[in-house]
Amino acid sequence: PHDQRRRAAIGVLGALRDVEAVPGLLQILEDTARDTDKLHLRIDTARALGEIADPAAIGGLSKMISSKGDNHDQARPVAATALAACLVTKPQDVDDAVLASLLAMIRDRDDATLTAHAHVAFGLIARQLPATRRDVARRQLENTPHTHVDPSDHASALARQVALALARGDASDPATLATVRPLMQAALSHVGTDHDETVRELRITLAAAEAVSEAVDSKDVLWLTRFSEDDIRGRAHALLDRLGKKVPFAAVFDRRSVAALDDAELTRWIAEPHLVGHAVLVGEAARRRLVISRPAITRVVHDVIERAPAGHRSLLDPDMELLAAAVDFLRQGRLEDATIAVFERLLRHSNPNVKWRLLEIAPEDSRLLGGMFHVLSEGWGWQATAAAQWLVRFESHEAFEAARAEAGVTWKHYEVEDDEEEAAEDDEDVVN
């Protein structure tokens, strides 16, 4: 708790750009230099020093970057980015050990996030160096292999090209921008394998975008203004401001704020795409059993389906939470055709993460026969089992055979099992 309070206070000092706080912040770095338990405190302190950008911090940050040992690697790129901000205020050379430490990370560390951050930080420092020294740094980076990276990693590919451009001093040249722009577009629009990976990659991409904003298309940044992470939203707005684009700040809702809305306001906000907290809005509508909000909730589910990735990739956390809340709500009461239509779309989507909640609580409605046979035909683990358990209740229904034939599956009578393990073992008996 004590460190949490200190970190919060340090964040405030950085946001206020309190120059008088610099000696105290540097003392924190000195006092915690050998304390591995203080990693996050050190990172927050370095970040605050970068926000203040006082040249008095150059020595302390350089020492932090040059510290020996892998246990300092997480803090190193943050300190290097902060150092670059201080060099903007007072350009000067840096110790060889500063650049060498970042190059060693790029060469040796099998961590794409760390090495990408190290790339951008290296480029930001190199940009502030005298021309001859910058050229040496550029050659060092060019000769340092980036061996531990997936070629399909958009953020890492972008970070290296941006670092090289900054070290060359030609980041604004047309030829450089022609190379960087497609990488920037791909990285800004990329959704990773899950929410956490997406956030990590976007933070790298935003650092690169801030360094070479001329390569950014504002349209690729707009969706970030609705992200659940405060820092991503804030950086997206700052970047858009630099690009001359003014975008309203998205309203942010939590359980307390939605409880204060009347029914009409709640329904109106559910239908608004530019906000943070759709799931809590829908959850409040469910708590109130607010029938007038059903059309708006149906529309936002269609929106999630439209942007959901194909295959087995995870959705972003807010979309997963929204789908769960919306399915729970729409499952209540009378199932009108619009609800069945959106349930059908969920069941027929190729991504299992889109349909998981519906399969857990699917209503017994024959209009879903086609969608359930589609899930069965995919043969995907527990979801195929759940579909079969649902379908067995409709074996005698007049539409059963036509739906089965359309899906192209062979149906064998499925005994509903109470035990999940036994049910999973019967998967092969259900689907040919």
Tab-separated table of C-alpha atoms in Angstrom:
chain	number	residue	atom	x	y	z
A	1	PRO	CA	0.000	0.000	0.000
A	2	HIS	CA	2.836	2.419	0.815
A	3	ASP	CA	4.457	1.911	-2.595
A	4	GLN	CA	1.086	2.283	-4.296
A	5	ARG	CA	0.613	5.658	-2.634
A	6	ARG	CA	4.131	6.693	-3.601
A	7	ARG	CA	3.557	5.621	-7.187
A	8	ALA	CA	0.295	7.553	-7.344
A	9	ALA	CA	2.002	10.666	-5.964
A	10	ILE	CA	4.868	10.285	-8.426
A	11	GLY	CA	2.384	10.065	-11.280
A	12	VAL	CA	0.818	13.332	-10.170
A	13	LEU	CA	4.228	15.040	-9.997
A	14	GLY	CA	4.980	13.915	-13.527
A	15	ALA	CA	1.610	15.064	-14.844
A	16	LEU	CA	2.159	18.460	-13.188
A	17	ARG	CA	5.698	18.630	-14.631
A	18	ASP	CA	6.929	19.673	-11.221
A	19	VAL	CA	10.609	20.582	-11.721
A	20	GLU	CA	11.106	21.022	-7.978
A	21	ALA	CA	10.322	17.313	-7.546
A	22	VAL	CA	13.272	16.203	-9.699
A	23	PRO	CA	15.883	15.906	-6.894
A	24	GLY	CA	13.525	13.760	-4.844
A	25	LEU	CA	12.684	11.562	-7.814
A	26	LEU	CA	16.366	11.068	-8.593
A	27	GLN	CA	16.928	10.104	-4.970
A	28	ILE	CA	14.269	7.403	-5.321
A	29	LEU	CA	16.177	5.959	-8.286
A	30	GLU	CA	19.388	6.039	-6.267
A	31	ASP	CA	17.858	4.454	-3.159
A	32	THR	CA	16.124	1.634	-5.068
A	33	ALA	CA	18.895	0.840	-7.560
A	34	ARG	CA	19.570	-2.598	-6.039
A	35	ASP	CA	16.040	-3.397	-4.876
A	36	THR	CA	14.335	-5.697	-7.389
A	37	ASP	CA	11.062	-5.432	-5.465
A	38	LYS	CA	10.855	-1.742	-6.395
A	39	LEU	CA	10.791	-2.279	-10.164
A	40	HIS	CA	7.398	-0.669	-10.762
A	41	LEU	CA	8.238	2.237	-8.464
A	42	ARG	CA	11.419	2.817	-10.477
A	43	ILE	CA	9.538	2.622	-13.771
A	44	ASP	CA	6.952	5.155	-12.602
A	45	THR	CA	9.718	7.433	-11.334
A	46	ALA	CA	11.566	7.316	-14.654
A	47	ARG	CA	8.337	7.975	-16.525
A	48	ALA	CA	7.627	11.024	-14.339
A	49	LEU	CA	11.136	12.355	-14.957
A	50	GLY	CA	10.489	12.037	-18.676
A	51	GLU	CA	7.273	14.018	-18.371
A	52	ILE	CA	9.072	16.753	-16.458
A	53	ALA	CA	11.980	16.618	-18.963
A	54	ASP	CA	14.463	18.464	-16.762
A	55	PRO	CA	18.085	18.080	-18.003
A	56	ALA	CA	19.113	17.631	-14.367
A	57	ALA	CA	17.770	14.071	-14.659
A	58	ILE	CA	20.062	13.077	-17.544
A	59	GLY	CA	22.770	11.617	-15.316
A	60	GLY	CA	20.424	9.605	-13.113
A	61	LEU	CA	18.474	8.230	-16.055
A	62	SER	CA	21.684	7.329	-17.902
A	63	LYS	CA	22.839	5.386	-14.855
A	64	MET	CA	19.502	3.576	-14.697
A	65	ILE	CA	19.714	2.580	-18.364
A	66	SER	CA	23.297	1.346	-18.007
A	67	SER	CA	22.655	-0.781	-14.909
A	68	LYS	CA	23.980	-4.315	-15.243
A	69	GLY	CA	21.683	-7.328	-15.190
A	70	ASP	CA	18.575	-8.622	-16.930
A	71	ASN	CA	16.466	-7.615	-13.926
A	72	HIS	CA	16.773	-3.994	-15.091
A	73	ASP	CA	15.556	-4.681	-18.631
A	74	GLN	CA	11.899	-3.843	-18.025
A	75	ALA	CA	12.809	-0.402	-16.722
A	76	ARG	CA	15.527	0.305	-19.277
A	77	PRO	CA	13.347	1.388	-22.250
A	78	VAL	CA	11.179	3.582	-19.996
A	79	ALA	CA	14.265	5.308	-18.617
A	80	ALA	CA	15.663	5.672	-22.144
A	81	THR	CA	12.458	7.287	-23.392
A	82	ALA	CA	12.598	9.664	-20.425
A	83	LEU	CA	16.244	10.433	-21.169
A	84	ALA	CA	15.350	11.309	-24.758
A	85	ALA	CA	12.731	13.777	-23.488
A	86	CYS	CA	15.367	15.443	-21.291
A	87	LEU	CA	17.781	15.632	-24.226
A	88	VAL	CA	15.180	17.562	-26.220
A	89	THR	CA	15.424	20.289	-23.588
A	90	LYS	CA	19.239	20.253	-23.567
A	91	PRO	CA	20.806	18.250	-26.454
A	92	GLN	CA	24.106	16.593	-25.573
A	93	ASP	CA	26.043	13.399	-26.018
A	94	VAL	CA	25.368	10.353	-23.849
A	95	ASP	CA	27.623	7.703	-22.369
A	96	ASP	CA	28.501	4.812	-24.654
A	97	ALA	CA	27.041	2.479	-22.032
A	98	VAL	CA	23.560	3.941	-22.573
A	99	LEU	CA	23.377	2.951	-26.221
A	100	ALA	CA	25.270	-0.300	-25.616
A	101	SER	CA	22.733	-1.413	-23.005
A	102	LEU	CA	19.816	-0.841	-25.384
A	103	LEU	CA	21.611	-2.581	-28.256
A	104	ALA	CA	22.330	-5.587	-26.025
A	105	MET	CA	18.611	-5.869	-25.260
A	106	ILE	CA	17.739	-5.717	-28.950
A	107	ARG	CA	20.301	-8.398	-29.753
A	108	ASP	CA	19.880	-10.779	-26.841
A	109	ARG	CA	16.439	-10.554	-25.250
A	110	ASP	CA	13.762	-13.011	-26.406
A	111	ASP	CA	10.943	-10.598	-25.587
A	112	ALA	CA	9.335	-8.810	-28.521
A	113	THR	CA	7.703	-6.153	-26.358
A	114	LEU	CA	10.911	-5.190	-24.567
A	115	THR	CA	13.032	-5.146	-27.705
A	116	ALA	CA	10.459	-3.079	-29.591
A	117	HIS	CA	10.391	-0.518	-26.777
A	118	ALA	CA	14.190	-0.544	-26.745
A	119	HIS	CA	14.233	0.160	-30.486
A	120	VAL	CA	11.997	3.216	-30.240
A	121	ALA	CA	13.850	4.533	-27.186
A	122	PHE	CA	17.194	4.082	-28.967
A	123	GLY	CA	15.906	6.042	-31.957
A	124	LEU	CA	14.547	8.842	-29.766
A	125	ILE	CA	17.926	9.229	-28.056
A	126	ALA	CA	19.857	9.014	-31.336
A	127	ARG	CA	17.726	11.775	-32.837
A	128	GLN	CA	18.985	14.205	-30.184
A	129	LEU	CA	22.690	13.404	-30.595
A	130	PRO	CA	25.208	15.499	-32.544
A	131	ALA	CA	25.300	14.488	-36.229
A	132	THR	CA	28.576	12.546	-36.114
A	133	ARG	CA	27.584	10.709	-32.937
A	134	ARG	CA	24.139	9.994	-34.341
A	135	ASP	CA	25.733	8.425	-37.418
A	136	VAL	CA	27.765	6.122	-35.192
A	137	ALA	CA	24.583	5.139	-33.353
A	138	ARG	CA	22.833	4.490	-36.653
A	139	ARG	CA	25.612	2.126	-37.812
A	140	GLN	CA	25.550	0.337	-34.471
A	141	LEU	CA	21.817	-0.252	-34.762
A	142	GLU	CA	22.049	-1.398	-38.371
A	143	ASN	CA	24.729	-3.915	-37.355
A	144	THR	CA	22.741	-5.228	-34.398
A	145	PRO	CA	20.583	-8.189	-35.466
A	146	HIS	CA	17.003	-8.300	-34.289
A	147	THR	CA	16.988	-12.068	-34.010
A	148	HIS	CA	14.244	-12.794	-31.483
A	149	VAL	CA	11.184	-11.481	-33.287
A	150	ASP	CA	8.343	-12.976	-35.303
A	151	PRO	CA	8.391	-11.548	-38.860
A	152	SER	CA	4.605	-11.112	-38.609
A	153	ASP	CA	4.909	-8.918	-35.492
A	154	HIS	CA	3.674	-5.582	-36.850
A	155	ALA	CA	4.668	-3.491	-33.830
A	156	SER	CA	8.232	-4.837	-33.745
A	157	ALA	CA	8.745	-4.349	-37.481
A	158	LEU	CA	7.484	-0.786	-37.181
A	159	ALA	CA	9.645	-0.058	-34.123
A	160	ARG	CA	12.836	-1.107	-35.911
A	161	GLN	CA	12.129	0.962	-39.017
A	162	VAL	CA	11.218	4.010	-36.933
A	163	ALA	CA	14.379	3.623	-34.836
A	164	LEU	CA	16.536	3.427	-37.961
A	165	ALA	CA	14.804	6.455	-39.475
A	166	LEU	CA	15.317	8.494	-36.307
A	167	ALA	CA	18.973	7.462	-36.131
A	168	ARG	CA	19.491	8.412	-39.779
A	169	GLY	CA	17.825	11.760	-39.225
A	170	ASP	CA	15.508	11.283	-42.204
A	171	ALA	CA	12.260	10.327	-40.460
A	172	SER	CA	10.351	13.037	-42.334
A	173	ASP	CA	11.771	12.300	-45.782
A	174	PRO	CA	9.239	11.126	-48.401
A	175	ALA	CA	11.144	7.905	-49.084
A	176	THR	CA	11.235	7.024	-45.386
A	177	LEU	CA	7.565	7.836	-44.895
A	178	ALA	CA	6.675	5.637	-47.877
A	179	THR	CA	8.325	2.719	-46.052
A	180	VAL	CA	6.948	3.492	-42.607
A	181	ARG	CA	3.323	4.355	-43.489
A	182	PRO	CA	2.136	0.824	-44.395
A	183	LEU	CA	3.839	-0.576	-41.297
A	184	MET	CA	2.195	2.120	-39.182
A	185	GLN	CA	-1.243	1.405	-40.651
A	186	ALA	CA	-0.892	-2.334	-40.044
A	187	ALA	CA	0.317	-1.892	-36.464
A	188	LEU	CA	-2.317	0.695	-35.507
A	189	SER	CA	-5.159	-1.492	-36.769
A	190	HIS	CA	-3.860	-4.857	-35.542
A	191	VAL	CA	-5.710	-6.886	-32.912
A	192	GLY	CA	-3.487	-9.443	-31.198
A	193	THR	CA	-4.273	-12.926	-29.969
A	194	ASP	CA	-5.916	-11.486	-26.850
A	195	HIS	CA	-6.649	-8.172	-25.156
A	196	ASP	CA	-3.401	-7.980	-23.187
A	197	GLU	CA	-1.245	-8.629	-26.242
A	198	THR	CA	-3.191	-6.013	-28.200
A	199	VAL	CA	-2.620	-3.417	-25.487
A	200	ARG	CA	1.113	-4.193	-25.277
A	201	GLU	CA	1.530	-3.865	-29.034
A	202	LEU	CA	-0.534	-0.680	-29.233
A	203	ARG	CA	1.615	0.996	-26.585
A	204	ILE	CA	4.678	0.264	-28.700
A	205	THR	CA	2.922	1.448	-31.840
A	206	LEU	CA	1.799	4.683	-30.207
A	207	ALA	CA	5.380	5.395	-29.130
A	208	ALA	CA	6.472	4.958	-32.748
A	209	ALA	CA	3.559	7.059	-33.981
A	210	GLU	CA	4.423	9.865	-31.579
A	211	ALA	CA	7.984	9.855	-32.917
A	212	VAL	CA	6.967	9.916	-36.602
A	213	SER	CA	3.468	11.384	-36.619
A	214	GLU	CA	3.798	12.284	-40.319
A	215	ALA	CA	3.406	8.572	-41.077
A	216	VAL	CA	0.075	8.313	-39.229
A	217	ASP	CA	-3.362	8.331	-40.851
A	218	SER	CA	-5.791	9.793	-38.326
A	219	LYS	CA	-8.491	7.290	-39.362
A	220	ASP	CA	-6.334	4.478	-37.935
A	221	VAL	CA	-6.240	6.181	-34.530
A	222	LEU	CA	-9.951	6.896	-34.029
A	223	TRP	CA	-10.850	3.489	-32.581
A	224	LEU	CA	-8.228	3.955	-29.862
A	225	THR	CA	-10.214	6.858	-28.395
A	226	ARG	CA	-12.743	4.254	-27.169
A	227	PHE	CA	-10.227	1.900	-25.569
A	228	SER	CA	-10.796	0.837	-21.983
A	229	GLU	CA	-7.207	1.754	-21.004
A	230	ASP	CA	-6.917	5.414	-19.971
A	231	ASP	CA	-3.375	5.848	-21.266
A	232	ILE	CA	-4.214	4.565	-24.740
A	233	ARG	CA	-7.211	6.883	-25.018
A	234	GLY	CA	-5.173	9.843	-23.817
A	235	ARG	CA	-2.275	9.197	-26.175
A	236	ALA	CA	-4.658	8.675	-29.077
A	237	HIS	CA	-6.271	12.065	-28.452
A	238	ALA	CA	-2.872	13.757	-28.140
A	239	LEU	CA	-1.773	12.200	-31.426
A	240	LEU	CA	-4.973	13.283	-33.159
A	241	ASP	CA	-4.434	16.817	-31.856
A	242	ARG	CA	-0.982	16.840	-33.454
A	243	LEU	CA	-2.583	15.721	-36.700
A	244	GLY	CA	-5.079	18.568	-36.508
A	245	LYS	CA	-8.071	16.319	-35.775
A	246	LYS	CA	-10.425	17.140	-32.931
A	247	VAL	CA	-12.376	14.129	-31.673
A	248	PRO	CA	-14.798	14.335	-28.721
A	249	PHE	CA	-13.737	12.416	-25.641
A	250	ALA	CA	-15.736	9.227	-25.194
A	251	ALA	CA	-18.049	9.131	-22.192
A	252	VAL	CA	-16.853	6.589	-19.614
A	253	PHE	CA	-19.419	4.607	-17.611
A	254	ASP	CA	-19.123	2.449	-14.524
A	255	ARG	CA	-21.752	0.814	-12.308
A	256	ARG	CA	-22.240	3.919	-10.197
A	257	SER	CA	-22.706	6.309	-13.122
A	258	VAL	CA	-25.125	4.062	-15.030
A	259	ALA	CA	-27.311	3.640	-11.953
A	260	ALA	CA	-27.946	7.398	-12.016
A	261	LEU	CA	-29.344	7.357	-15.579
A	262	ASP	CA	-33.075	7.277	-16.197
A	263	ASP	CA	-34.474	4.653	-18.569
A	264	ALA	CA	-34.491	6.917	-21.630
A	265	GLU	CA	-30.916	8.103	-21.029
A	266	LEU	CA	-29.741	4.550	-20.464
A	267	THR	CA	-31.266	3.389	-23.742
A	268	ARG	CA	-29.811	6.366	-25.611
A	269	TRP	CA	-26.317	5.718	-24.297
A	270	ILE	CA	-26.481	2.014	-25.165
A	271	ALA	CA	-27.046	3.022	-28.790
A	272	GLU	CA	-24.069	5.438	-28.744
A	273	PRO	CA	-20.957	3.802	-30.268
A	274	HIS	CA	-18.426	6.375	-29.005
A	275	LEU	CA	-18.170	5.454	-25.334
A	276	VAL	CA	-16.385	3.244	-22.824
A	277	GLY	CA	-18.448	0.852	-20.699
A	278	HIS	CA	-21.088	-0.660	-22.974
A	279	ALA	CA	-21.195	-3.840	-20.901
A	280	VAL	CA	-22.142	-2.023	-17.687
A	281	LEU	CA	-24.850	-0.083	-19.538
A	282	VAL	CA	-26.331	-3.319	-20.860
A	283	GLY	CA	-25.977	-4.949	-17.451
A	284	GLU	CA	-27.972	-2.109	-15.908
A	285	ALA	CA	-30.674	-2.511	-18.572
A	286	ALA	CA	-30.830	-6.206	-17.695
A	287	ARG	CA	-31.130	-5.419	-13.998
A	288	ARG	CA	-34.074	-3.143	-14.751
A	289	ARG	CA	-35.529	-5.579	-17.326
A	290	LEU	CA	-35.735	-2.569	-19.623
A	291	VAL	CA	-37.666	-3.798	-22.662
A	292	ILE	CA	-37.338	-0.493	-24.548
A	293	SER	CA	-33.575	-1.018	-24.753
A	294	ARG	CA	-33.772	-4.351	-26.629
A	295	PRO	CA	-33.454	-2.821	-30.139
A	296	ALA	CA	-30.404	-0.782	-29.091
A	297	ILE	CA	-28.773	-3.806	-27.464
A	298	THR	CA	-29.464	-5.910	-30.540
A	299	ARG	CA	-27.722	-3.310	-32.704
A	300	VAL	CA	-24.598	-3.183	-30.549
A	301	VAL	CA	-24.344	-6.986	-30.695
A	302	HIS	CA	-24.454	-6.795	-34.498
A	303	ASP	CA	-21.643	-4.218	-34.290
A	304	VAL	CA	-19.493	-6.590	-32.226
A	305	ILE	CA	-20.155	-9.418	-34.678
A	306	GLU	CA	-19.052	-7.194	-37.562
A	307	ARG	CA	-15.669	-6.418	-36.001
A	308	ALA	CA	-15.024	-9.837	-34.430
A	309	PRO	CA	-12.004	-11.587	-35.993
A	310	ALA	CA	-12.430	-14.864	-37.823
A	311	GLY	CA	-10.887	-18.037	-36.461
A	312	HIS	CA	-10.108	-18.694	-32.814
A	313	ARG	CA	-8.549	-15.366	-31.843
A	314	SER	CA	-9.828	-13.765	-28.665
A	315	LEU	CA	-11.978	-10.680	-28.775
A	316	LEU	CA	-10.968	-7.563	-26.897
A	317	ASP	CA	-12.125	-7.720	-23.277
A	318	PRO	CA	-14.821	-5.009	-23.626
A	319	ASP	CA	-16.402	-6.883	-26.543
A	320	MET	CA	-16.354	-10.186	-24.655
A	321	GLU	CA	-17.994	-8.520	-21.663
A	322	LEU	CA	-20.540	-6.769	-23.873
A	323	LEU	CA	-21.544	-9.985	-25.650
A	324	ALA	CA	-21.994	-11.815	-22.351
A	325	ALA	CA	-24.138	-9.033	-20.878
A	326	ALA	CA	-26.172	-8.626	-24.066
A	327	VAL	CA	-26.887	-12.343	-24.499
A	328	ASP	CA	-27.958	-12.588	-20.862
A	329	PHE	CA	-30.357	-9.690	-21.386
A	330	LEU	CA	-31.748	-10.731	-24.773
A	331	ARG	CA	-32.321	-14.254	-23.450
A	332	GLN	CA	-34.923	-12.789	-21.063
A	333	GLY	CA	-38.553	-12.329	-22.042
A	334	ARG	CA	-40.134	-12.872	-25.455
A	335	LEU	CA	-37.755	-13.888	-28.219
A	336	GLU	CA	-38.795	-11.686	-31.134
A	337	ASP	CA	-37.471	-12.294	-34.643
A	338	ALA	CA	-34.755	-9.638	-34.252
A	339	THR	CA	-33.336	-11.480	-31.244
A	340	ILE	CA	-33.383	-14.829	-33.027
A	341	ALA	CA	-31.648	-13.227	-36.014
A	342	VAL	CA	-28.780	-11.921	-33.896
A	343	PHE	CA	-28.514	-15.264	-32.069
A	344	GLU	CA	-28.260	-16.997	-35.453
A	345	ARG	CA	-25.420	-14.671	-36.452
A	346	LEU	CA	-23.607	-15.443	-33.220
A	347	LEU	CA	-23.946	-19.198	-33.725
A	348	ARG	CA	-22.781	-19.063	-37.339
A	349	HIS	CA	-19.719	-16.903	-36.694
A	350	SER	CA	-16.459	-18.786	-37.215
A	351	ASN	CA	-14.971	-17.551	-33.939
A	352	PRO	CA	-15.886	-19.728	-30.918
A	353	ASN	CA	-15.352	-16.743	-28.610
A	354	VAL	CA	-18.309	-14.970	-30.215
A	355	LYS	CA	-20.839	-17.685	-29.398
A	356	TRP	CA	-19.652	-19.132	-26.092
A	357	ARG	CA	-22.152	-17.385	-23.803
A	358	LEU	CA	-25.134	-18.131	-26.033
A	359	LEU	CA	-24.235	-21.825	-26.101
A	360	GLU	CA	-24.200	-21.864	-22.305
A	361	ILE	CA	-27.754	-20.487	-21.998
A	362	ALA	CA	-29.338	-21.044	-25.424
A	363	PRO	CA	-33.158	-20.881	-25.393
A	364	GLU	CA	-35.132	-23.893	-26.587
A	365	ASP	CA	-36.474	-22.301	-29.752
A	366	SER	CA	-36.749	-24.224	-33.009
A	367	ARG	CA	-35.774	-21.123	-34.986
A	368	LEU	CA	-32.207	-21.763	-33.844
A	369	LEU	CA	-32.020	-25.251	-35.374
A	370	GLY	CA	-29.950	-24.079	-38.333
A	371	GLY	CA	-27.464	-22.227	-36.167
A	372	MET	CA	-27.086	-25.133	-33.758
A	373	PHE	CA	-26.471	-27.623	-36.562
A	374	HIS	CA	-23.838	-25.213	-37.884
A	375	VAL	CA	-22.073	-25.267	-34.502
A	376	LEU	CA	-22.289	-29.057	-34.502
A	377	SER	CA	-20.763	-29.204	-37.977
A	378	GLU	CA	-17.743	-27.199	-36.783
A	379	GLY	CA	-16.947	-29.970	-34.301
A	380	TRP	CA	-15.252	-27.606	-31.870
A	381	GLY	CA	-14.923	-29.313	-28.477
A	382	TRP	CA	-17.445	-28.426	-25.796
A	383	GLN	CA	-19.369	-26.158	-28.158
A	384	ALA	CA	-20.234	-29.050	-30.483
A	385	THR	CA	-21.256	-31.053	-27.424
A	386	ALA	CA	-23.458	-28.217	-26.178
A	387	ALA	CA	-25.088	-27.936	-29.610
A	388	ALA	CA	-25.774	-31.676	-29.686
A	389	GLN	CA	-27.289	-31.601	-26.217
A	390	TRP	CA	-29.543	-28.769	-27.353
A	391	LEU	CA	-30.489	-30.478	-30.645
A	392	VAL	CA	-31.517	-33.779	-29.081
A	393	ARG	CA	-34.572	-32.040	-27.661
A	394	PHE	CA	-35.779	-31.292	-31.205
A	395	GLU	CA	-35.299	-34.702	-32.856
A	396	SER	CA	-39.017	-35.019	-33.495
A	397	HIS	CA	-39.479	-31.453	-34.735
A	398	GLU	CA	-40.660	-31.062	-38.324
A	399	ALA	CA	-37.771	-28.696	-39.195
A	400	PHE	CA	-35.069	-30.937	-37.712
A	401	GLU	CA	-34.201	-32.988	-40.792
A	402	ALA	CA	-34.119	-30.034	-43.183
A	403	ALA	CA	-31.769	-28.122	-40.868
A	404	ARG	CA	-29.529	-31.184	-40.505
A	405	ALA	CA	-29.358	-31.682	-44.270
A	406	GLU	CA	-28.518	-28.028	-44.848
A	407	ALA	CA	-25.619	-28.261	-42.381
A	408	GLY	CA	-24.395	-31.471	-44.023
A	409	VAL	CA	-23.872	-33.451	-40.826
A	410	THR	CA	-24.806	-37.010	-39.947
A	411	TRP	CA	-26.957	-37.151	-36.835
A	412	LYS	CA	-26.688	-40.003	-34.390
A	413	HIS	CA	-28.969	-39.992	-31.375
A	414	TYR	CA	-27.154	-38.247	-28.575
A	415	GLU	CA	-27.807	-39.223	-24.995
A	416	VAL	CA	-27.745	-36.105	-22.811
A	417	GLU	CA	-25.006	-36.619	-20.228
A	418	ASP	CA	-24.804	-34.946	-16.856
A	419	ASP	CA	-21.098	-35.536	-16.580
A	420	GLU	CA	-19.060	-33.146	-18.738
A	421	GLU	CA	-16.171	-35.547	-19.232
A	422	GLU	CA	-18.457	-38.301	-20.551
A	423	ALA	CA	-20.124	-35.800	-22.848
A	424	ALA	CA	-16.766	-34.666	-24.213
A	425	GLU	CA	-15.790	-38.273	-24.946
A	426	ASP	CA	-18.914	-38.658	-27.088
A	427	ASP	CA	-17.995	-35.761	-29.413
A	428	GLU	CA	-16.775	-38.120	-32.122
A	429	ASP	CA	-20.085	-39.981	-32.070
A	430	VAL	CA	-21.921	-36.789	-32.892
A	431	VAL	CA	-20.004	-35.436	-35.856
A	432	ASN	CA	-18.620	-37.298	-38.830
